[in-house]
Amino acid sequence: MVIANKIGTLYIVATPIGNLKDFSFRAQETLQKVKLIAAEDTRHSATLLKHFNITTPIVSLHEYNELERSKVLIAHCQNGDSIALISDAGTPLISDPGYRLVQQARLTGILITPIPGPCALIAALSVAGLPSDRFVFEGFLSAKPSVRYTRLNQLAKETRTLIFYEAPHRLLDTLEAMVKVLGSKRKVALAKELTKLYETVWEGSLNLLLTQLKDDSILSRGEFVVLVHGAEEDQEDMETKALNVLIPLLKVLPLKQAVVTGSEITGIKKNYLYQLALKLNNG
Ligand code: SAM
């Protein structure tokens, strides 16, 4: 009789984004019990693991070796060893390596389990005071100005809250580009050094923020999340969107149900859809 080898699990483990007290018990326990930890920067992570007396061996997995290293890590799991992936800070795969590893692991049928925890974009959104029901995470804008402008232009009409990561040395350039493309009055929030000693959240118009930050010497250091209020819905676009959804819905559903469903599909307020539906029903 052949006894099948038990397959190991790949754990995707979030680590603190600054405050070590945010390292969950489950994350610590998992990192202690796995056979191997794959980390973006082994030296950086060794300090964290040492602090928590985690003695599991570490190997590197970064942008440049991810494809090759993934094969080796998956082979470990197939041989019955569980492994964990961590990044320098926060949740792996979120503007960090790991996507290719997870993608390949999924193809092999290995069990993949998240150990959720800190993530800068979610922490920032939770305190920014901008609409949080729908949002778009854009990660880092390109370092190339032309590419950055093109991307911002593509996002100019986006009505959901926009979230960006940004390096301190590019922050002013990025805000300047945003003023030019999105307009000086657009509401923005800037979350700096979340969970750390100098945690600060600014809010105001893009213009005001830019003016304030231009004189600010503390900008040269730290980590930032930039959150921008979505564009106001263009009335014409909104009406077209609403009609495209309402007309077919009204053919198969009673008015109120069509309005509720239409609102769920489009995100457009029920009251607006209700008035439009009444007009449609009245010919
Ligand atoms: N995987 C991480 C996560 O879950 O948030 C993000 C990694 S990405 C390479 C690093 C960027 O995240 C930083 O440049 C900054 O934009 C943002 N970030 C990370 N820690 C932060 C913090 N404590 N406060 C504000 N932004 C932070």
XYZ file of C-alpha atoms and ligand atoms in Angstrom:
310
model
C 0.000 0.000 0.000
C 1.333 3.459 -0.914
C 0.781 6.076 1.780
C 0.375 9.518 0.196
C 2.712 12.170 1.548
C 0.834 14.806 3.500
C 1.057 18.078 1.559
C 2.286 21.155 3.392
C 0.521 24.513 3.593
C 1.730 27.840 2.255
C 0.924 30.593 4.769
C 0.842 34.224 3.640
C 1.641 36.091 6.832
C 1.204 39.819 7.505
C 3.808 41.516 9.706
C 3.732 44.956 11.418
C 4.023 48.185 9.394
C 5.835 49.902 12.251
C 4.399 48.955 15.605
C 5.617 45.562 16.790
C 2.553 45.168 18.998
C 0.542 44.693 15.814
C 2.207 41.324 15.194
C -0.666 38.897 15.805
C -0.368 35.792 18.000
C -1.443 33.687 15.065
C 1.265 35.188 12.840
C 3.948 34.505 15.474
C 2.698 30.986 16.098
C 2.598 30.193 12.382
C 6.099 31.505 11.736
C 7.378 29.434 14.657
C 5.784 26.192 13.498
C 6.558 26.225 9.726
C 9.706 24.544 8.390
C 10.843 27.538 6.358
C 10.111 31.249 6.015
C 10.492 33.023 2.668
C 11.219 36.709 3.226
C 11.772 39.648 0.899
C 14.891 40.811 2.736
C 16.270 38.111 5.027
C 18.416 40.498 7.086
C 15.518 42.866 7.700
C 13.171 40.040 8.702
C 15.812 38.336 10.867
C 15.646 41.330 13.230
C 11.872 41.021 13.564
C 11.979 37.254 14.038
C 14.748 37.510 16.616
C 12.692 40.002 18.608
C 9.906 37.411 18.839
C 12.264 34.456 19.452
C 11.267 32.821 16.174
C 14.077 30.504 15.132
C 12.709 29.095 11.861
C 15.222 29.190 8.971
C 14.727 31.998 6.408
C 15.344 32.103 2.664
C 14.999 35.082 0.367
C 12.169 35.584 -2.090
C 12.310 38.882 -3.941
C 11.347 40.385 -7.276
C 14.447 38.988 -9.007
C 14.410 35.353 -7.812
C 10.697 34.835 -7.274
C 10.034 32.513 -10.215
C 12.958 30.190 -9.482
C 12.527 30.305 -5.715
C 8.812 29.585 -5.990
C 9.526 26.211 -7.607
C 11.776 25.229 -4.699
C 9.279 26.421 -2.089
C 6.409 24.583 -3.763
C 8.519 21.410 -3.833
C 8.946 21.782 -0.048
C 5.162 21.916 0.366
C 4.689 18.933 -1.920
C 7.137 17.014 0.264
C 4.969 17.706 3.296
C 6.651 20.804 4.791
C 4.602 23.896 5.540
C 6.187 27.231 4.679
C 5.375 30.909 5.234
C 5.837 34.015 3.141
C 6.435 37.394 4.744
C 7.498 40.746 3.308
C 9.473 43.583 4.886
C 6.310 45.065 6.346
C 2.571 44.588 6.093
C 0.776 42.103 3.890
C 2.808 40.192 1.294
C 1.742 40.673 -2.363
C 0.422 44.190 -1.651
C 3.037 46.199 -3.577
C 5.380 43.414 -2.463
C 6.560 40.084 -3.907
C 4.555 36.868 -3.667
C 2.015 36.970 -6.486
C 3.936 34.540 -8.676
C 4.492 32.156 -5.776
C 0.777 32.094 -4.917
C -0.199 31.797 -8.569
C 2.099 28.796 -9.082
C 1.117 27.221 -5.763
C -2.577 27.454 -6.737
C -1.839 25.476 -9.906
C -0.349 22.643 -7.849
C -3.302 22.360 -5.475
C -1.314 23.230 -2.342
C -3.410 24.671 0.474
C -2.747 28.423 0.781
C -3.866 30.176 3.945
C -3.734 33.893 4.790
C -2.710 35.066 8.239
C -4.141 38.583 7.894
C -2.867 41.648 9.678
C -1.424 45.109 9.045
C -1.687 46.680 5.620
C -0.844 50.364 5.122
C -3.564 51.105 2.584
C -6.338 49.695 4.780
C -4.982 51.387 7.914
C -4.840 54.700 6.009
C -8.324 54.330 4.547
C -9.743 53.579 7.991
C -8.673 57.004 9.314
C -8.681 59.236 6.195
C -12.298 60.375 6.367
C -12.774 59.728 2.641
C -15.511 57.459 1.248
C -14.486 53.905 2.087
C -17.357 51.875 0.625
C -15.622 51.693 -2.749
C -11.968 52.397 -3.433
C -9.192 51.758 -5.944
C -5.683 50.810 -4.883
C -3.102 52.004 -7.405
C 0.100 51.051 -5.554
C 3.088 53.169 -6.613
C 2.770 55.503 -9.581
C 5.581 55.166 -12.099
C 8.811 57.035 -11.406
C 8.700 58.240 -15.030
C 6.809 61.569 -15.154
C 5.193 60.857 -18.543
C 3.858 57.472 -17.394
C 2.693 59.002 -14.124
C 0.753 61.742 -15.956
C -0.824 59.222 -18.321
C -1.985 57.057 -15.414
C -3.386 60.048 -13.522
C -5.239 61.141 -16.655
C -6.777 57.681 -16.920
C -7.901 58.002 -13.293
C -9.195 61.583 -13.507
C -12.849 60.528 -13.853
C -12.661 57.652 -11.370
C -15.394 58.221 -8.788
C -14.073 55.797 -6.149
C -11.501 56.876 -3.558
C -8.002 56.519 -5.024
C -5.189 55.121 -2.878
C -1.481 55.371 -3.725
C 1.754 54.401 -2.027
C 4.537 56.946 -2.468
C 8.212 57.290 -1.612
C 9.083 60.494 0.305
C 11.458 61.790 -2.390
C 8.683 61.627 -5.007
C 5.794 62.881 -2.894
C 5.917 66.562 -3.930
C 6.234 65.710 -7.633
C 3.302 63.361 -7.358
C 1.126 65.924 -5.577
C 2.062 68.536 -8.179
C 1.071 66.169 -10.965
C -2.208 65.451 -9.145
C -2.979 69.178 -8.868
C -2.428 69.550 -12.619
C -4.443 66.514 -13.663
C -7.114 66.164 -10.967
C -7.513 69.848 -10.098
C -6.325 71.883 -7.131
C -9.577 71.556 -5.176
C -9.750 67.769 -5.071
C -9.895 66.537 -1.454
C -6.890 64.509 -0.343
C -5.594 62.783 2.787
C -1.978 61.975 3.473
C -1.184 59.293 6.036
C 2.406 59.320 7.264
C 4.236 56.783 9.448
C 1.104 54.922 10.495
C 1.358 53.012 13.793
C 4.731 54.676 14.485
C 5.865 57.449 16.829
C 5.373 60.265 14.303
C 2.084 59.062 12.871
C 0.318 61.989 11.172
C -2.728 62.279 8.937
C -3.165 65.521 6.948
C -6.314 66.323 5.053
C -7.486 69.158 2.844
C -7.475 70.156 -0.791
C -4.605 69.057 -3.031
C -3.513 72.670 -3.360
C -3.490 73.354 0.373
C -1.621 70.177 1.121
C 0.989 70.922 -1.511
C 1.563 74.447 -0.193
C 1.923 73.188 3.374
C 4.257 70.369 2.476
C 6.567 72.497 0.344
C 7.873 74.135 3.538
C 7.940 70.946 5.533
C 11.389 69.553 6.250
C 10.081 66.440 8.020
C 8.884 65.235 4.656
C 12.272 63.932 3.678
C 11.778 60.848 5.845
C 8.952 58.483 6.459
C 6.405 56.353 4.703
C 3.271 57.721 3.087
C -0.095 56.688 1.786
C -1.860 59.240 -0.436
C -5.646 59.016 -0.615
C -7.604 61.127 -3.076
C -11.355 61.711 -3.130
C -12.974 60.245 -6.232
C -14.228 62.540 -9.014
C -17.778 63.827 -8.808
C -19.960 61.710 -11.040
C -20.462 63.327 -14.441
C -24.260 63.834 -14.724
C -24.353 62.684 -18.332
C -22.222 59.612 -17.667
C -24.314 58.773 -14.636
C -27.566 59.009 -16.560
C -26.248 56.751 -19.338
C -24.988 54.236 -16.773
C -28.300 54.326 -14.924
C -30.382 53.929 -18.086
C -28.283 51.028 -19.341
C -29.057 49.112 -16.177
C -32.584 50.332 -15.363
C -34.235 49.757 -18.750
C -33.587 45.979 -18.839
C -34.295 45.624 -15.111
C -37.692 47.343 -15.398
C -38.705 44.800 -18.033
C -38.383 41.922 -15.579
C -38.751 43.444 -12.087
C -41.239 45.651 -10.252
C -40.079 49.291 -10.041
C -38.819 49.264 -6.442
C -36.881 46.040 -6.909
C -35.388 47.327 -10.169
C -34.225 50.462 -8.329
C -32.626 48.503 -5.464
C -30.915 46.076 -7.824
C -29.829 48.913 -10.136
C -28.321 50.734 -7.192
C -26.432 47.629 -6.098
C -25.060 47.120 -9.603
C -24.084 50.716 -10.385
C -23.474 52.238 -6.943
C -25.799 55.092 -7.971
C -28.083 56.412 -5.203
C -31.531 54.765 -5.013
C -33.325 58.115 -4.961
C -31.790 59.143 -8.306
C -32.673 55.790 -9.879
C -36.192 55.963 -8.443
C -36.891 59.332 -10.092
C -35.461 58.070 -13.374
C -37.491 54.851 -13.185
C -40.693 56.849 -12.602
C -39.942 58.933 -15.703
C -39.273 55.774 -17.740
C -42.479 54.113 -16.543
C -44.456 57.224 -17.432
C -43.109 56.941 -20.968
N 2.950 45.280 1.826
C 2.859 46.575 2.455
C 1.439 46.771 2.988
O 0.777 45.799 3.293
O 1.027 47.912 3.173
C 3.296 47.675 1.530
C 4.688 47.534 1.014
S 5.200 48.815 -0.042
C 6.731 48.202 -0.613
C 5.758 50.056 1.068
C 4.885 51.298 1.006
O 3.746 51.135 1.846
C 5.573 52.528 1.548
O 6.378 53.157 0.561
C 4.397 53.408 1.946
O 3.841 54.026 0.819
C 3.425 52.341 2.473
N 3.618 52.140 3.930
C 4.180 51.083 4.533
N 4.200 51.258 5.878
C 3.608 52.446 6.117
C 3.314 53.192 7.293
N 3.663 52.742 8.492
N 2.704 54.400 7.167
C 2.371 54.861 5.940
N 2.622 54.200 4.797
C 3.232 53.013 4.870
